[in-house]
PDB file of C-alpha atoms in Angstrom:
ATOM      1  CA  ASP A   1       5.117 -16.687  10.540  1.00  0.00           C
ATOM      2  CA  ALA A   2       4.322 -13.393   8.875  1.00  0.00           C
ATOM      3  CA  ASP A   3       6.482 -10.387   9.709  1.00  0.00           C
ATOM      4  CA  VAL A   4       3.391  -8.180  10.065  1.00  0.00           C
ATOM      5  CA  THR A   5       0.383  -9.881  11.630  1.00  0.00           C
ATOM      6  CA  GLN A   6      -3.133  -8.503  11.748  1.00  0.00           C
ATOM      7  CA  THR A   7      -6.043  -9.742  13.832  1.00  0.00           C
ATOM      8  CA  PRO A   8      -8.830 -10.386  13.173  1.00  0.00           C
ATOM      9  CA  ARG A   9      -8.609 -11.200   9.467  1.00  0.00           C
ATOM     10  CA  ASN A  10     -12.350 -10.882   9.051  1.00  0.00           C
ATOM     11  CA  ARG A  11     -14.956  -9.224  11.218  1.00  0.00           C
ATOM     12  CA  ILE A  12     -18.645  -8.488  10.808  1.00  0.00           C
ATOM     13  CA  THR A  13     -20.180  -6.052  13.235  1.00  0.00           C
ATOM     14  CA  LYS A  14     -23.179  -3.787  13.651  1.00  0.00           C
ATOM     15  CA  THR A  15     -23.512  -0.043  13.474  1.00  0.00           C
ATOM     16  CA  GLY A  16     -22.534   1.631  16.725  1.00  0.00           C
ATOM     17  CA  LYS A  17     -20.279  -1.129  17.996  1.00  0.00           C
ATOM     18  CA  ARG A  18     -16.702  -0.529  19.061  1.00  0.00           C
ATOM     19  CA  ILE A  19     -14.140  -2.434  17.049  1.00  0.00           C
ATOM     20  CA  MET A  20     -10.413  -2.867  17.505  1.00  0.00           C
ATOM     21  CA  LEU A  21      -8.038  -4.129  14.851  1.00  0.00           C
ATOM     22  CA  GLU A  22      -4.641  -5.218  16.071  1.00  0.00           C
ATOM     23  CA  CYS A  23      -1.275  -5.284  14.398  1.00  0.00           C
ATOM     24  CA  SER A  24       2.010  -6.727  15.573  1.00  0.00           C
ATOM     25  CA  GLN A  25       5.331  -6.894  13.779  1.00  0.00           C
ATOM     26  CA  THR A  26       8.604  -8.744  14.122  1.00  0.00           C
ATOM     27  CA  LYS A  27      10.567  -6.638  11.638  1.00  0.00           C
ATOM     28  CA  GLY A  28      11.979  -4.347  14.314  1.00  0.00           C
ATOM     29  CA  HIS A  29      10.733  -1.272  12.487  1.00  0.00           C
ATOM     30  CA  ASP A  30       9.965   1.917  14.368  1.00  0.00           C
ATOM     31  CA  ARG A  31       7.394   3.209  11.911  1.00  0.00           C
ATOM     32  CA  MET A  32       3.907   1.741  11.671  1.00  0.00           C
ATOM     33  CA  TYR A  33       0.872   2.707   9.610  1.00  0.00           C
ATOM     34  CA  TRP A  34      -2.806   1.948   9.202  1.00  0.00           C
ATOM     35  CA  TYR A  35      -4.326   2.141   5.725  1.00  0.00           C
ATOM     36  CA  ARG A  36      -7.793   1.637   4.392  1.00  0.00           C
ATOM     37  CA  GLN A  37      -8.419   0.087   0.970  1.00  0.00           C
ATOM     38  CA  ASP A  38     -11.637   0.667  -0.960  1.00  0.00           C
ATOM     39  CA  PRO A  39     -12.307  -0.527  -4.517  1.00  0.00           C
ATOM     40  CA  GLY A  40     -11.256   2.082  -7.041  1.00  0.00           C
ATOM     41  CA  LEU A  41      -9.686   4.333  -4.430  1.00  0.00           C
ATOM     42  CA  GLY A  42      -6.389   2.607  -3.749  1.00  0.00           C
ATOM     43  CA  LEU A  43      -4.981   2.872  -0.243  1.00  0.00           C
ATOM     44  CA  ARG A  44      -5.527   5.839   2.012  1.00  0.00           C
ATOM     45  CA  LEU A  45      -3.549   6.563   5.158  1.00  0.00           C
ATOM     46  CA  ILE A  46      -5.544   6.676   8.400  1.00  0.00           C
ATOM     47  CA  TYR A  47      -2.860   7.081  11.075  1.00  0.00           C
ATOM     48  CA  TYR A  48       0.859   6.590  11.400  1.00  0.00           C
ATOM     49  CA  SER A  49       3.349   6.350  14.233  1.00  0.00           C
ATOM     50  CA  PHE A  50       7.086   6.879  14.132  1.00  0.00           C
ATOM     51  CA  ASP A  51       7.657   5.566  17.644  1.00  0.00           C
ATOM     52  CA  VAL A  52       5.725   4.716  20.802  1.00  0.00           C
ATOM     53  CA  LYS A  53       5.280   8.363  21.765  1.00  0.00           C
ATOM     54  CA  ASP A  54       4.547   9.655  18.294  1.00  0.00           C
ATOM     55  CA  ILE A  55       1.062   9.386  16.738  1.00  0.00           C
ATOM     56  CA  ASN A  56      -0.013  11.311  13.669  1.00  0.00           C
ATOM     57  CA  LYS A  57      -3.221  11.669  11.712  1.00  0.00           C
ATOM     58  CA  GLY A  58      -3.255  10.663   8.113  1.00  0.00           C
ATOM     59  CA  GLU A  59      -5.521  11.569   5.244  1.00  0.00           C
ATOM     60  CA  ILE A  60      -8.731  10.059   6.651  1.00  0.00           C
ATOM     61  CA  SER A  61      -8.497   9.874  10.460  1.00  0.00           C
ATOM     62  CA  ASP A  62     -12.055  10.975  11.328  1.00  0.00           C
ATOM     63  CA  GLY A  63     -13.949   8.198  13.106  1.00  0.00           C
ATOM     64  CA  TYR A  64     -10.769   6.293  13.974  1.00  0.00           C
ATOM     65  CA  SER A  65      -8.279   6.264  16.827  1.00  0.00           C
ATOM     66  CA  VAL A  66      -5.042   4.376  17.376  1.00  0.00           C
ATOM     67  CA  SER A  67      -2.829   3.151  20.175  1.00  0.00           C
ATOM     68  CA  ARG A  68       0.863   2.301  19.992  1.00  0.00           C
ATOM     69  CA  GLN A  69       1.228  -0.065  22.895  1.00  0.00           C
ATOM     70  CA  ALA A  70       4.832  -1.005  22.140  1.00  0.00           C
ATOM     71  CA  GLN A  71       7.317  -0.707  19.327  1.00  0.00           C
ATOM     72  CA  ALA A  72       5.895  -3.867  17.827  1.00  0.00           C
ATOM     73  CA  LYS A  73       2.169  -3.225  18.367  1.00  0.00           C
ATOM     74  CA  PHE A  74      -0.170  -0.689  16.786  1.00  0.00           C
ATOM     75  CA  SER A  75      -3.962  -0.941  17.156  1.00  0.00           C
ATOM     76  CA  LEU A  76      -6.729   0.775  15.227  1.00  0.00           C
ATOM     77  CA  SER A  77     -10.089   1.432  16.887  1.00  0.00           C
ATOM     78  CA  LEU A  78     -13.465   2.407  15.544  1.00  0.00           C
ATOM     79  CA  GLU A  79     -15.280   3.841  18.547  1.00  0.00           C
ATOM     80  CA  SER A  80     -18.716   3.638  16.956  1.00  0.00           C
ATOM     81  CA  ALA A  81     -18.640   1.791  13.671  1.00  0.00           C
ATOM     82  CA  ILE A  82     -20.725   2.969  10.728  1.00  0.00           C
ATOM     83  CA  PRO A  83     -21.466   1.204   7.421  1.00  0.00           C
ATOM     84  CA  ASN A  84     -19.194   3.433   5.331  1.00  0.00           C
ATOM     85  CA  GLN A  85     -16.271   2.135   7.384  1.00  0.00           C
ATOM     86  CA  THR A  86     -16.756  -1.212   5.686  1.00  0.00           C
ATOM     87  CA  ALA A  87     -13.400  -1.759   3.998  1.00  0.00           C
ATOM     88  CA  LEU A  88     -10.172  -3.729   3.947  1.00  0.00           C
ATOM     89  CA  TYR A  89      -7.704  -2.403   6.495  1.00  0.00           C
ATOM     90  CA  PHE A  90      -3.952  -2.839   6.263  1.00  0.00           C
ATOM     91  CA  CYS A  91      -1.226  -2.364   8.789  1.00  0.00           C
ATOM     92  CA  ALA A  92       2.242  -1.616   7.442  1.00  0.00           C
ATOM     93  CA  THR A  93       5.725  -0.922   8.749  1.00  0.00           C
ATOM     94  CA  SER A  94       8.799   0.823   7.413  1.00  0.00           C
ATOM     95  CA  ASP A  95      12.292   1.852   8.321  1.00  0.00           C
ATOM     96  CA  PRO A  96      13.145   5.567   8.336  1.00  0.00           C
ATOM     97  CA  PRO A  97      14.279   6.859   4.945  1.00  0.00           C
ATOM     98  CA  GLY A  98      17.986   6.682   4.495  1.00  0.00           C
ATOM     99  CA  GLN A  99      20.678   5.480   2.198  1.00  0.00           C
ATOM    100  CA  SER A 100      19.280   2.003   1.820  1.00  0.00           C
ATOM    101  CA  ASN A 101      15.712   2.599   2.915  1.00  0.00           C
ATOM    102  CA  THR A 102      13.558   4.606   0.579  1.00  0.00           C
ATOM    103  CA  GLY A 103      10.149   4.491   2.138  1.00  0.00           C
ATOM    104  CA  GLU A 104       9.285   0.913   1.265  1.00  0.00           C
ATOM    105  CA  LEU A 105       6.290  -0.392   3.189  1.00  0.00           C
ATOM    106  CA  PHE A 106       5.853  -3.929   4.503  1.00  0.00           C
ATOM    107  CA  PHE A 107       2.202  -4.912   4.741  1.00  0.00           C
ATOM    108  CA  GLY A 108       0.157  -7.295   6.806  1.00  0.00           C
ATOM    109  CA  GLU A 109      -2.394  -9.510   5.095  1.00  0.00           C
ATOM    110  CA  GLY A 110      -5.298  -7.231   5.866  1.00  0.00           C
ATOM    111  CA  SER A 111      -8.395  -7.173   8.067  1.00  0.00           C
ATOM    112  CA  ARG A 112     -11.703  -7.186   6.261  1.00  0.00           C
ATOM    113  CA  LEU A 113     -14.332  -5.294   8.240  1.00  0.00           C
ATOM    114  CA  THR A 114     -18.024  -5.284   7.434  1.00  0.00           C
ATOM    115  CA  VAL A 115     -20.309  -2.923   9.312  1.00  0.00           C
ATOM    116  CA  LEU A 116     -24.007  -3.746   8.969  1.00  0.00           C
TER     117      LEU A 116
ATOM    118  CA  ALA B   1       1.376  18.124  -3.815  1.00  0.00           C
ATOM    119  CA  GLN B   2       1.789  14.804  -5.539  1.00  0.00           C
ATOM    120  CA  SER B   3      -0.572  12.419  -7.245  1.00  0.00           C
ATOM    121  CA  VAL B   4      -0.641   9.198  -9.191  1.00  0.00           C
ATOM    122  CA  THR B   5      -2.898   8.195 -12.064  1.00  0.00           C
ATOM    123  CA  GLN B   6      -3.189   4.606 -13.185  1.00  0.00           C
ATOM    124  CA  LEU B   7      -4.823   4.372 -16.587  1.00  0.00           C
ATOM    125  CA  GLY B   8      -7.134   1.402 -16.808  1.00  0.00           C
ATOM    126  CA  SER B   9      -8.679  -0.105 -13.717  1.00  0.00           C
ATOM    127  CA  HIS B  10      -8.838  -3.489 -15.466  1.00  0.00           C
ATOM    128  CA  VAL B  11      -6.374  -4.925 -17.971  1.00  0.00           C
ATOM    129  CA  SER B  12      -6.671  -8.335 -19.625  1.00  0.00           C
ATOM    130  CA  VAL B  13      -3.884 -10.059 -21.523  1.00  0.00           C
ATOM    131  CA  SER B  14      -3.395 -13.530 -22.914  1.00  0.00           C
ATOM    132  CA  GLU B  15      -0.853 -15.825 -21.350  1.00  0.00           C
ATOM    133  CA  GLY B  16       2.483 -15.175 -23.043  1.00  0.00           C
ATOM    134  CA  ALA B  17       1.533 -11.675 -24.194  1.00  0.00           C
ATOM    135  CA  LEU B  18       3.158  -8.406 -23.168  1.00  0.00           C
ATOM    136  CA  VAL B  19       1.945  -6.844 -19.944  1.00  0.00           C
ATOM    137  CA  LEU B  20       1.809  -3.036 -19.851  1.00  0.00           C
ATOM    138  CA  LEU B  21       0.339  -1.249 -16.838  1.00  0.00           C
ATOM    139  CA  ARG B  22       0.377   2.519 -17.020  1.00  0.00           C
ATOM    140  CA  CYS B  23       1.265   4.961 -14.269  1.00  0.00           C
ATOM    141  CA  ASN B  24       1.638   8.717 -14.520  1.00  0.00           C
ATOM    142  CA  TYR B  25       2.639  10.861 -11.593  1.00  0.00           C
ATOM    143  CA  SER B  26       2.825  14.469 -10.634  1.00  0.00           C
ATOM    144  CA  SER B  27       5.320  15.742  -8.134  1.00  0.00           C
ATOM    145  CA  SER B  28       6.844  19.116  -7.439  1.00  0.00           C
ATOM    146  CA  VAL B  29      10.155  17.510  -6.484  1.00  0.00           C
ATOM    147  CA  PRO B  30      12.051  14.511  -7.823  1.00  0.00           C
ATOM    148  CA  PRO B  31       9.977  11.518  -6.863  1.00  0.00           C
ATOM    149  CA  TYR B  32      10.547   8.076  -5.508  1.00  0.00           C
ATOM    150  CA  LEU B  33       8.250   5.680  -7.358  1.00  0.00           C
ATOM    151  CA  PHE B  34       7.028   2.228  -6.467  1.00  0.00           C
ATOM    152  CA  TRP B  35       4.988  -0.603  -7.894  1.00  0.00           C
ATOM    153  CA  TYR B  36       3.279  -2.899  -5.418  1.00  0.00           C
ATOM    154  CA  VAL B  37       1.385  -6.109  -6.216  1.00  0.00           C
ATOM    155  CA  GLN B  38      -1.541  -7.533  -4.264  1.00  0.00           C
ATOM    156  CA  TYR B  39      -2.467 -11.160  -4.757  1.00  0.00           C
ATOM    157  CA  PRO B  40      -5.936 -12.304  -3.673  1.00  0.00           C
ATOM    158  CA  ASN B  41      -6.437 -12.295   0.086  1.00  0.00           C
ATOM    159  CA  GLN B  42      -2.957 -10.983   0.691  1.00  0.00           C
ATOM    160  CA  GLY B  43      -1.308  -7.719   1.582  1.00  0.00           C
ATOM    161  CA  LEU B  44       0.688  -5.620  -0.819  1.00  0.00           C
ATOM    162  CA  GLN B  45       4.285  -6.510  -1.580  1.00  0.00           C
ATOM    163  CA  LEU B  46       6.926  -4.470  -3.312  1.00  0.00           C
ATOM    164  CA  LEU B  47       7.501  -5.306  -6.955  1.00  0.00           C
ATOM    165  CA  LEU B  48      10.117  -2.655  -7.721  1.00  0.00           C
ATOM    166  CA  LYS B  49      11.130   0.891  -6.886  1.00  0.00           C
ATOM    167  CA  TYR B  50      12.784   3.899  -8.519  1.00  0.00           C
ATOM    168  CA  THR B  51      15.005   5.983  -6.274  1.00  0.00           C
ATOM    169  CA  SER B  52      16.792   8.319  -8.710  1.00  0.00           C
ATOM    170  CA  ALA B  53      19.463   5.832  -9.740  1.00  0.00           C
ATOM    171  CA  ALA B  54      18.983   3.912 -12.997  1.00  0.00           C
ATOM    172  CA  THR B  55      15.888   4.915 -14.937  1.00  0.00           C
ATOM    173  CA  LEU B  56      15.159   1.324 -15.944  1.00  0.00           C
ATOM    174  CA  VAL B  57      14.304  -0.639 -12.843  1.00  0.00           C
ATOM    175  CA  LYS B  58      14.063  -4.403 -12.695  1.00  0.00           C
ATOM    176  CA  GLY B  59      11.880  -6.070 -10.111  1.00  0.00           C
ATOM    177  CA  ILE B  60      10.739  -9.483  -9.054  1.00  0.00           C
ATOM    178  CA  ASN B  61       8.981 -12.022 -11.253  1.00  0.00           C
ATOM    179  CA  GLY B  62      10.352 -10.564 -14.495  1.00  0.00           C
ATOM    180  CA  PHE B  63       8.704  -7.156 -14.177  1.00  0.00           C
ATOM    181  CA  GLU B  64      10.438  -3.908 -14.969  1.00  0.00           C
ATOM    182  CA  ALA B  65       9.545  -0.234 -15.141  1.00  0.00           C
ATOM    183  CA  GLU B  66      11.117   2.773 -16.807  1.00  0.00           C
ATOM    184  CA  PHE B  67      11.155   6.228 -15.254  1.00  0.00           C
ATOM    185  CA  LYS B  68      10.549   8.854 -17.944  1.00  0.00           C
ATOM    186  CA  LYS B  69      10.780  12.323 -16.504  1.00  0.00           C
ATOM    187  CA  SER B  70       9.710  14.054 -19.726  1.00  0.00           C
ATOM    188  CA  GLU B  71       6.500  12.016 -19.769  1.00  0.00           C
ATOM    189  CA  THR B  72       6.078  11.881 -15.963  1.00  0.00           C
ATOM    190  CA  SER B  73       5.508   8.177 -16.356  1.00  0.00           C
ATOM    191  CA  PHE B  74       6.570   4.979 -14.651  1.00  0.00           C
ATOM    192  CA  HIS B  75       4.872   2.220 -16.636  1.00  0.00           C
ATOM    193  CA  LEU B  76       5.214  -1.406 -15.555  1.00  0.00           C
ATOM    194  CA  THR B  77       5.989  -4.059 -18.151  1.00  0.00           C
ATOM    195  CA  LYS B  78       6.621  -7.760 -18.452  1.00  0.00           C
ATOM    196  CA  PRO B  79       7.466  -9.369 -21.805  1.00  0.00           C
ATOM    197  CA  SER B  80       5.422 -12.522 -21.309  1.00  0.00           C
ATOM    198  CA  ALA B  81       2.445 -12.829 -18.967  1.00  0.00           C
ATOM    199  CA  HIS B  82       2.009 -15.856 -16.774  1.00  0.00           C
ATOM    200  CA  MET B  83      -1.191 -17.022 -15.144  1.00  0.00           C
ATOM    201  CA  SER B  84       0.376 -16.364 -11.749  1.00  0.00           C
ATOM    202  CA  ASP B  85       0.675 -12.649 -12.606  1.00  0.00           C
ATOM    203  CA  ALA B  86      -3.059 -12.186 -12.141  1.00  0.00           C
ATOM    204  CA  ALA B  87      -3.331  -9.691  -9.294  1.00  0.00           C
ATOM    205  CA  GLU B  88      -3.968  -6.042  -8.530  1.00  0.00           C
ATOM    206  CA  TYR B  89      -1.104  -3.649  -9.101  1.00  0.00           C
ATOM    207  CA  PHE B  90      -0.617  -0.307  -7.410  1.00  0.00           C
ATOM    208  CA  CYS B  91       1.686   2.514  -8.390  1.00  0.00           C
ATOM    209  CA  ALA B  92       2.798   4.855  -5.606  1.00  0.00           C
ATOM    210  CA  VAL B  93       4.829   8.046  -5.358  1.00  0.00           C
ATOM    211  CA  THR B  94       6.578   9.810  -2.517  1.00  0.00           C
ATOM    212  CA  ARG B  95       9.016  12.645  -2.215  1.00  0.00           C
ATOM    213  CA  SER B  96      12.046  12.489  -0.022  1.00  0.00           C
ATOM    214  CA  GLY B  97      11.717   8.751   0.396  1.00  0.00           C
ATOM    215  CA  SER B  98       9.272   9.089   3.246  1.00  0.00           C
ATOM    216  CA  ALA B  99       6.669   6.343   3.477  1.00  0.00           C
ATOM    217  CA  ARG B 100       4.282   8.605   5.379  1.00  0.00           C
ATOM    218  CA  GLN B 101       4.014  10.734   2.262  1.00  0.00           C
ATOM    219  CA  LEU B 102       3.236   7.858  -0.061  1.00  0.00           C
ATOM    220  CA  THR B 103       0.363   8.469  -2.425  1.00  0.00           C
ATOM    221  CA  PHE B 104      -1.140   5.386  -4.043  1.00  0.00           C
ATOM    222  CA  GLY B 105      -2.878   5.097  -7.360  1.00  0.00           C
ATOM    223  CA  SER B 106      -6.308   3.530  -7.566  1.00  0.00           C
ATOM    224  CA  GLY B 107      -4.949   0.206  -8.762  1.00  0.00           C
ATOM    225  CA  THR B 108      -5.108  -1.904 -11.914  1.00  0.00           C
ATOM    226  CA  GLN B 109      -6.559  -5.392 -11.833  1.00  0.00           C
ATOM    227  CA  LEU B 110      -4.630  -7.649 -14.208  1.00  0.00           C
ATOM    228  CA  THR B 111      -6.391 -10.680 -15.632  1.00  0.00           C
ATOM    229  CA  VAL B 112      -4.380 -13.272 -17.557  1.00  0.00           C
ATOM    230  CA  LEU B 113      -6.378 -15.327 -20.021  1.00  0.00           C
ATOM    231  CA  PRO B 114      -5.348 -18.864 -20.942  1.00  0.00           C
TER     232      PRO B 114
END
């Protein structure tokens, strides 16, 4: 089983619908992230969480919200989806930076969202 | 502020030829630098990382990268391309080793021709 699991892997929805993407991890990491990938733009950070009580906005948080239900679970919601939110979404985890941990991210396999 | 520029959104090489993927960074403090690889329908996985130790960094699958401060570069190389190397490659930079401050490049799609 994958260390970082995302569901659903693919989703097609309509404009205005509420969508939730879920992420769970078995790596025991405190830090979790949601990224969006668009062709030619690389990955951009949407939200991140350093523990259950800590939620922070990233570079492109408008139109998104998150919930950290437990150390191992971090969900991304689109309250009212719009077509320009069509993208590949990645969840990632990391350990805090330290002597042996230097900010490396561990990614899920991605959730492809299409908003019509 | 920090940024990453990957020169060439698409690179094609013949099987057995040298692979060179270019990455230039800007950072106001000594950076930590990463190369990630994304195979089709998969998430990103770490290829190698520079964390201020040796300037020549060796990674998985025969890849390596050299940190050149004077050129603000961290180019990825592999002496001999294999068909299985076909993927998208991302360079990323952070300061202080914090993943939340990672900035990714726009990616380079590597095609390996038979």
